[in-house]
């Protein structure tokens, strides 16, 4: 029997076929999970809808995570359609392009608020919506981070601070939701060429550095991340919560 047959999951963060969330969705679908998808705005809907439908998904909903009413509407629909939820994938982030270059010192108050709201607070809001649907089902939530939360990466700036807040939020949520049997874990992915990554100034240099210095001497793929996501969203990781797993070809273990 497939690992996830009979299970239901919602994916936040598919923009196109390069999205990390899309590779995760495909891996979950292969293992039998029924999926719902969200998108932001009409332009992305036209990309997300055909992808979601190709996996047989019926529930495809708008959700800008800065809008509480849209978040509520997603979980209301999932409750009505499915009655419960097993998995939630949080694979989204945003910062203004001008905040992702130059000195962190120049971060604006508005830019800081926006990056932290979309990229970190959203995990709290989504976990709050999902928790009542996950009770009694050993629910599992995952989120995506990057090494720029732990060390200074040129140009990553406010997003590094947002990722640090995201990782800490995941640990606090794991503590709150653990007694209900719900697990919350973080994947810290190495750099991958996606729409979001293209907004980071000098991104190619980060890819080159990983290829030259990481123990595996290659960059990771979306599929590498998806395999770890499958582990974290399935019973294979039943005893794991509040954890952060690097899927980065080992880059983060290297000193000199
Ligand atoms: P992507 O551009 O494909 O996905 C980013 C998603 O964020 C998009 O689907 C976009 O619609 C969504 N988003 C932005 N603002 C939103 C909002 N207000 N409400 C709801 N959704 C919103 O890029 P990706 O690289 O697949 O990014 C997915 C996650 O992985 C992000 O958290 C990113 O920081 C993280 N990550 C990416 C890399 C990388 O190098 N690509 C490395 C480590 C971690």
Tab-separated table of C-alpha atoms and ligand atoms in Angstrom:
chain	number	residue	atom	x	y	z
A	1	UNK	CA	0.000	0.000	0.000
A	2	UNK	CA	1.204	3.544	-0.720
A	3	UNK	CA	2.655	5.421	2.251
A	4	UNK	CA	-0.032	8.143	2.326
A	5	UNK	CA	-3.154	6.547	0.904
A	6	UNK	CA	-6.338	7.930	2.451
A	7	UNK	CA	-4.457	11.007	3.736
A	8	UNK	CA	-5.315	14.611	2.910
A	9	UNK	CA	-2.927	17.530	2.602
A	10	UNK	CA	-2.957	21.219	1.721
A	11	UNK	CA	-0.100	22.883	-0.144
A	12	UNK	CA	0.654	26.615	0.252
A	13	UNK	CA	3.339	27.937	-2.091
A	14	UNK	CA	3.097	26.574	-5.625
A	15	UNK	CA	3.804	29.371	-8.129
A	16	UNK	CA	4.922	27.243	-11.074
A	17	UNK	CA	6.505	23.898	-11.965
A	18	UNK	CA	9.868	25.036	-10.519
A	19	UNK	CA	8.414	25.690	-7.040
A	20	UNK	CA	9.736	23.532	-4.202
A	21	UNK	CA	6.105	23.067	-3.146
A	22	UNK	CA	5.291	21.544	-6.544
A	23	UNK	CA	7.983	18.858	-6.171
A	24	UNK	CA	6.644	18.120	-2.683
A	25	UNK	CA	3.070	17.914	-4.008
A	26	UNK	CA	4.113	15.423	-6.689
A	27	UNK	CA	5.918	13.233	-4.141
A	28	UNK	CA	2.891	13.245	-1.813
A	29	UNK	CA	0.547	12.468	-4.707
A	30	UNK	CA	2.730	9.524	-5.793
A	31	UNK	CA	2.297	8.092	-2.295
A	32	UNK	CA	-1.483	8.390	-2.481
A	33	UNK	CA	-2.257	11.662	-0.672
A	34	UNK	CA	-5.250	13.710	-1.832
A	35	UNK	CA	-4.203	17.357	-2.189
A	36	UNK	CA	-5.664	20.857	-2.023
A	37	UNK	CA	-3.753	23.861	-3.381
A	38	UNK	CA	-3.773	27.601	-2.799
A	39	UNK	CA	-2.550	30.458	-5.000
A	40	UNK	CA	-2.085	34.228	-4.768
A	41	UNK	CA	-3.831	36.358	-7.404
A	42	UNK	CA	-5.288	35.615	-10.826
A	43	UNK	CA	-1.956	35.529	-12.644
A	44	UNK	CA	-0.724	32.667	-10.490
A	45	UNK	CA	-4.106	30.921	-10.533
A	46	UNK	CA	-3.665	30.318	-14.264
A	47	UNK	CA	-0.384	28.521	-13.522
A	48	UNK	CA	-1.405	26.662	-10.365
A	49	UNK	CA	-4.819	25.393	-11.491
A	50	UNK	CA	-3.588	23.175	-14.372
A	51	UNK	CA	-0.781	21.785	-12.202
A	52	UNK	CA	-3.185	20.980	-9.363
A	53	UNK	CA	-5.717	19.434	-11.751
A	54	UNK	CA	-2.986	17.240	-13.255
A	55	UNK	CA	-2.777	15.583	-9.824
A	56	UNK	CA	-6.552	15.174	-9.662
A	57	UNK	CA	-7.068	17.968	-7.129
A	58	UNK	CA	-10.556	19.440	-6.814
A	59	UNK	CA	-9.859	22.052	-4.130
A	60	UNK	CA	-7.901	25.024	-5.511
A	61	UNK	CA	-8.384	28.212	-3.490
A	62	UNK	CA	-7.076	31.791	-3.325
A	63	UNK	CA	-4.992	32.535	-0.233
A	64	UNK	CA	-2.870	35.585	0.351
A	65	UNK	CA	-1.464	34.787	3.812
A	66	UNK	CA	-1.601	38.450	4.846
A	67	UNK	CA	-5.424	38.297	4.647
A	68	UNK	CA	-7.052	36.509	7.605
A	69	UNK	CA	-10.399	36.118	5.827
A	70	UNK	CA	-8.736	34.145	3.001
A	71	UNK	CA	-6.960	31.869	5.490
A	72	UNK	CA	-10.257	31.246	7.326
A	73	UNK	CA	-11.986	30.497	4.067
A	74	UNK	CA	-9.378	27.840	3.144
A	75	UNK	CA	-9.836	25.954	6.416
A	76	UNK	CA	-13.641	26.329	6.312
A	77	UNK	CA	-13.630	24.745	2.856
A	78	UNK	CA	-11.290	21.922	3.941
A	79	UNK	CA	-13.528	21.204	6.941
A	80	UNK	CA	-16.620	21.095	4.745
A	81	UNK	CA	-15.050	19.009	1.965
A	82	UNK	CA	-12.794	16.673	3.955
A	83	UNK	CA	-13.825	16.918	7.607
A	84	UNK	CA	-10.155	16.795	8.638
A	85	UNK	CA	-6.570	17.295	7.498
A	86	UNK	CA	-3.353	15.268	7.816
A	87	UNK	CA	-0.645	17.473	6.305
A	88	UNK	CA	0.139	21.123	5.693
A	89	UNK	CA	3.017	22.354	3.539
A	90	UNK	CA	4.095	25.973	4.188
A	91	UNK	CA	6.485	26.794	1.345
A	92	UNK	CA	6.205	30.534	0.858
A	93	UNK	CA	8.044	33.746	1.556
A	94	UNK	CA	8.211	37.301	0.310
A	95	UNK	CA	10.404	40.378	0.652
A	96	UNK	CA	10.615	43.439	-1.565
A	97	UNK	CA	13.349	43.107	-4.186
A	98	UNK	CA	15.070	46.257	-2.931
A	99	UNK	CA	15.479	44.644	0.517
A	100	UNK	CA	17.361	41.689	-1.016
A	101	UNK	CA	20.458	43.571	-2.097
A	102	UNK	CA	23.054	45.832	-0.510
A	103	UNK	CA	23.307	46.341	3.241
A	104	UNK	CA	20.879	44.897	5.803
A	105	UNK	CA	21.377	48.210	7.619
A	106	UNK	CA	19.118	49.852	5.035
A	107	UNK	CA	16.126	47.611	5.774
A	108	UNK	CA	13.006	49.779	6.058
A	109	UNK	CA	10.344	49.405	8.751
A	110	UNK	CA	7.732	48.567	6.104
A	111	UNK	CA	10.044	46.105	4.362
A	112	UNK	CA	10.828	44.402	7.654
A	113	UNK	CA	7.144	44.132	8.621
A	114	UNK	CA	6.120	42.769	5.229
A	115	UNK	CA	8.899	40.143	5.097
A	116	UNK	CA	8.204	38.933	8.642
A	117	UNK	CA	4.423	38.951	8.145
A	118	UNK	CA	4.384	36.935	4.917
A	119	UNK	CA	7.371	34.694	5.612
A	120	UNK	CA	7.143	33.957	9.357
A	121	UNK	CA	3.835	34.991	10.965
A	122	UNK	CA	1.963	33.137	8.215
A	123	UNK	CA	3.143	29.812	9.665
A	124	UNK	CA	1.495	30.688	12.984
A	125	UNK	CA	-1.745	31.742	11.278
A	126	UNK	CA	-1.881	28.616	9.097
A	127	UNK	CA	-1.031	26.268	11.980
A	128	UNK	CA	-3.838	27.848	14.026
A	129	UNK	CA	-6.297	27.232	11.205
A	130	UNK	CA	-5.108	23.676	10.585
A	131	UNK	CA	-4.818	22.432	14.181
A	132	UNK	CA	-8.537	21.796	14.845
A	133	UNK	CA	-8.724	19.764	11.611
A	134	UNK	CA	-5.635	17.725	12.506
A	135	UNK	CA	-6.581	16.653	16.009
A	136	UNK	CA	-6.752	12.899	16.449
A	137	UNK	CA	-5.088	12.311	13.037
A	138	UNK	CA	-1.368	12.632	13.862
A	139	UNK	CA	-1.161	15.750	11.704
A	140	UNK	CA	2.139	16.999	10.340
A	141	UNK	CA	3.159	20.518	9.299
A	142	UNK	CA	6.353	21.481	7.485
A	143	UNK	CA	7.929	24.793	6.556
A	144	UNK	CA	10.874	25.838	4.358
A	145	UNK	CA	13.851	27.790	5.605
A	146	UNK	CA	17.371	28.665	4.444
A	147	UNK	CA	20.823	28.845	6.030
A	148	UNK	CA	20.673	32.673	5.880
A	149	UNK	CA	18.789	32.391	9.199
A	150	UNK	CA	21.901	30.990	10.899
A	151	UNK	CA	24.763	32.802	9.176
A	152	UNK	CA	25.090	36.040	7.255
A	153	UNK	CA	24.576	35.488	3.505
A	154	UNK	CA	25.201	38.557	1.340
A	155	UNK	CA	21.984	40.154	0.044
A	156	UNK	CA	19.679	37.722	1.901
A	157	UNK	CA	19.275	40.440	4.550
A	158	UNK	CA	15.782	40.784	6.026
A	159	UNK	CA	14.815	37.370	4.690
A	160	UNK	CA	17.501	35.843	6.929
A	161	UNK	CA	15.881	37.528	9.910
A	162	UNK	CA	12.446	36.345	8.779
A	163	UNK	CA	13.746	32.776	8.436
A	164	UNK	CA	15.209	32.916	11.968
A	165	UNK	CA	11.755	33.963	13.219
A	166	UNK	CA	10.160	31.226	11.124
A	167	UNK	CA	12.432	28.514	12.563
A	168	UNK	CA	11.780	29.662	16.138
A	169	UNK	CA	8.027	29.841	15.411
A	170	UNK	CA	8.110	26.233	14.197
A	171	UNK	CA	9.684	25.138	17.505
A	172	UNK	CA	7.113	27.036	19.621
A	173	UNK	CA	4.280	25.633	17.505
A	174	UNK	CA	5.718	22.108	17.890
A	175	UNK	CA	5.599	22.567	21.678
A	176	UNK	CA	1.995	23.866	21.631
A	177	UNK	CA	0.645	21.283	19.197
A	178	UNK	CA	2.634	18.230	20.341
A	179	UNK	CA	0.124	17.311	23.087
A	180	UNK	CA	-2.508	17.082	20.308
A	181	UNK	CA	-0.294	14.693	18.356
A	182	UNK	CA	0.496	17.321	15.712
A	183	UNK	CA	4.132	17.617	14.578
A	184	UNK	CA	5.845	20.731	13.159
A	185	UNK	CA	9.227	20.541	11.419
A	186	UNK	CA	11.459	22.712	9.234
A	187	UNK	CA	13.493	21.865	6.148
A	188	UNK	CA	16.446	24.173	5.576
A	189	UNK	CA	16.952	23.790	1.832
A	190	UNK	CA	20.073	24.662	-0.100
A	191	UNK	CA	19.717	27.210	-2.916
A	192	UNK	CA	17.508	26.181	-5.871
A	193	UNK	CA	16.650	28.249	-8.942
A	194	UNK	CA	13.001	29.231	-8.445
A	195	UNK	CA	10.932	32.381	-8.899
A	196	UNK	CA	11.552	33.449	-5.274
A	197	UNK	CA	15.295	32.798	-5.527
A	198	UNK	CA	15.582	34.977	-8.634
A	199	UNK	CA	14.676	37.986	-6.451
A	200	UNK	CA	17.908	37.618	-4.457
A	201	UNK	CA	20.750	39.678	-5.849
A	202	UNK	CA	23.834	37.586	-6.762
A	203	UNK	CA	21.993	34.258	-6.402
A	204	UNK	CA	24.224	32.552	-9.003
A	205	UNK	CA	27.273	33.122	-6.776
A	206	UNK	CA	25.533	31.226	-3.947
A	207	UNK	CA	24.885	28.268	-6.275
A	208	UNK	CA	28.514	28.283	-7.418
A	209	UNK	CA	29.762	28.334	-3.835
A	210	UNK	CA	27.682	25.278	-2.875
A	211	UNK	CA	28.907	23.342	-5.888
A	212	UNK	CA	32.517	24.135	-5.016
A	213	UNK	CA	32.430	23.652	-1.228
A	214	UNK	CA	29.554	21.368	-0.166
A	215	UNK	CA	30.509	17.773	0.733
A	216	UNK	CA	28.326	16.393	-2.092
A	217	UNK	CA	29.859	18.917	-4.594
A	218	UNK	CA	26.500	19.611	-6.208
A	219	UNK	CA	23.476	21.772	-5.714
A	220	UNK	CA	20.317	20.175	-4.428
A	221	UNK	CA	17.153	19.777	-6.481
A	222	UNK	CA	13.510	20.338	-5.628
A	223	UNK	CA	13.195	16.524	-5.619
A	224	UNK	CA	15.856	16.232	-2.885
A	225	UNK	CA	13.705	18.497	-0.715
A	226	UNK	CA	10.542	16.599	-1.632
A	227	UNK	CA	11.989	13.296	-0.398
A	228	UNK	CA	12.715	14.776	3.025
A	229	UNK	CA	9.251	16.369	3.018
A	230	UNK	CA	7.748	12.944	2.355
A	231	UNK	CA	9.592	11.575	5.382
A	232	UNK	CA	8.432	14.455	7.607
A	233	UNK	CA	4.811	14.280	6.421
A	234	UNK	CA	4.520	10.519	6.787
A	235	UNK	CA	4.533	8.096	9.664
A	236	UNK	CA	8.238	7.409	8.921
A	237	UNK	CA	9.035	10.439	11.121
A	238	UNK	CA	6.393	9.704	13.800
A	239	UNK	CA	8.742	10.575	16.687
A	240	UNK	CA	10.207	13.746	15.158
A	241	UNK	CA	8.934	17.243	15.941
A	242	UNK	CA	10.383	20.746	16.371
A	243	UNK	CA	13.326	19.587	14.255
A	244	UNK	CA	15.232	21.369	11.492
A	245	UNK	CA	16.741	19.219	8.760
A	246	UNK	CA	19.273	20.661	6.315
A	247	UNK	CA	18.802	19.425	2.747
A	248	UNK	CA	21.817	21.302	1.423
A	249	UNK	CA	24.395	18.787	0.120
A	250	UNK	CA	26.006	19.196	3.550
A	251	UNK	CA	27.065	22.812	2.928
A	252	UNK	CA	26.131	23.971	6.438
A	253	UNK	CA	28.527	21.567	8.207
A	254	UNK	CA	31.617	23.078	6.589
A	255	UNK	CA	33.951	25.448	8.430
A	256	UNK	CA	37.225	26.145	6.669
B	1	LIG	P1	8.517	30.025	-5.376
B	1	LIG	O1	8.602	31.412	-5.899
B	1	LIG	O2	8.200	28.973	-6.323
B	1	LIG	O3	7.502	29.961	-4.160
B	1	LIG	C1	7.284	31.045	-3.286
B	1	LIG	C2	5.787	31.070	-3.033
B	1	LIG	O4	5.468	32.073	-2.063
B	1	LIG	C3	4.972	31.383	-4.294
B	1	LIG	O5	4.073	30.351	-4.575
B	1	LIG	C4	4.221	32.644	-3.909
B	1	LIG	O6	2.915	32.693	-4.464
B	1	LIG	C5	4.161	32.492	-2.400
B	1	LIG	N1	3.811	33.751	-1.733
B	1	LIG	C6	4.468	34.938	-1.779
B	1	LIG	N2	3.754	35.876	-1.116
B	1	LIG	C7	2.639	35.242	-0.626
B	1	LIG	C8	1.512	35.655	0.118
B	1	LIG	N3	1.367	36.933	0.544
B	1	LIG	N4	0.547	34.744	0.434
B	1	LIG	C9	0.674	33.461	0.032
B	1	LIG	N5	1.720	33.002	-0.678
B	1	LIG	C10	2.679	33.893	-1.016
B	1	LIG	O7	9.943	29.770	-4.682
B	1	LIG	P2	10.496	28.570	-3.776
B	1	LIG	O8	11.959	28.701	-3.847
B	1	LIG	O9	9.834	27.309	-4.143
B	1	LIG	O10	10.074	29.025	-2.313
B	1	LIG	C11	9.364	28.196	-1.411
B	1	LIG	C12	9.942	28.319	-0.010
B	1	LIG	O11	11.248	27.741	0.018
B	1	LIG	C13	10.109	29.751	0.496
B	1	LIG	O12	9.819	29.802	1.874
B	1	LIG	C14	11.594	29.990	0.277
B	1	LIG	O13	12.107	31.002	1.119
B	1	LIG	C15	12.111	28.628	0.666
B	1	LIG	N6	13.487	28.337	0.243
B	1	LIG	C16	13.851	28.515	-1.037
B	1	LIG	C17	15.164	28.261	-1.396
B	1	LIG	C18	15.631	28.495	-2.819
B	1	LIG	O14	16.833	28.651	-3.026
B	1	LIG	N7	14.753	28.506	-3.792
B	1	LIG	C19	16.087	27.799	-0.452
B	1	LIG	C20	15.656	27.604	0.856
B	1	LIG	C21	14.350	27.883	1.197
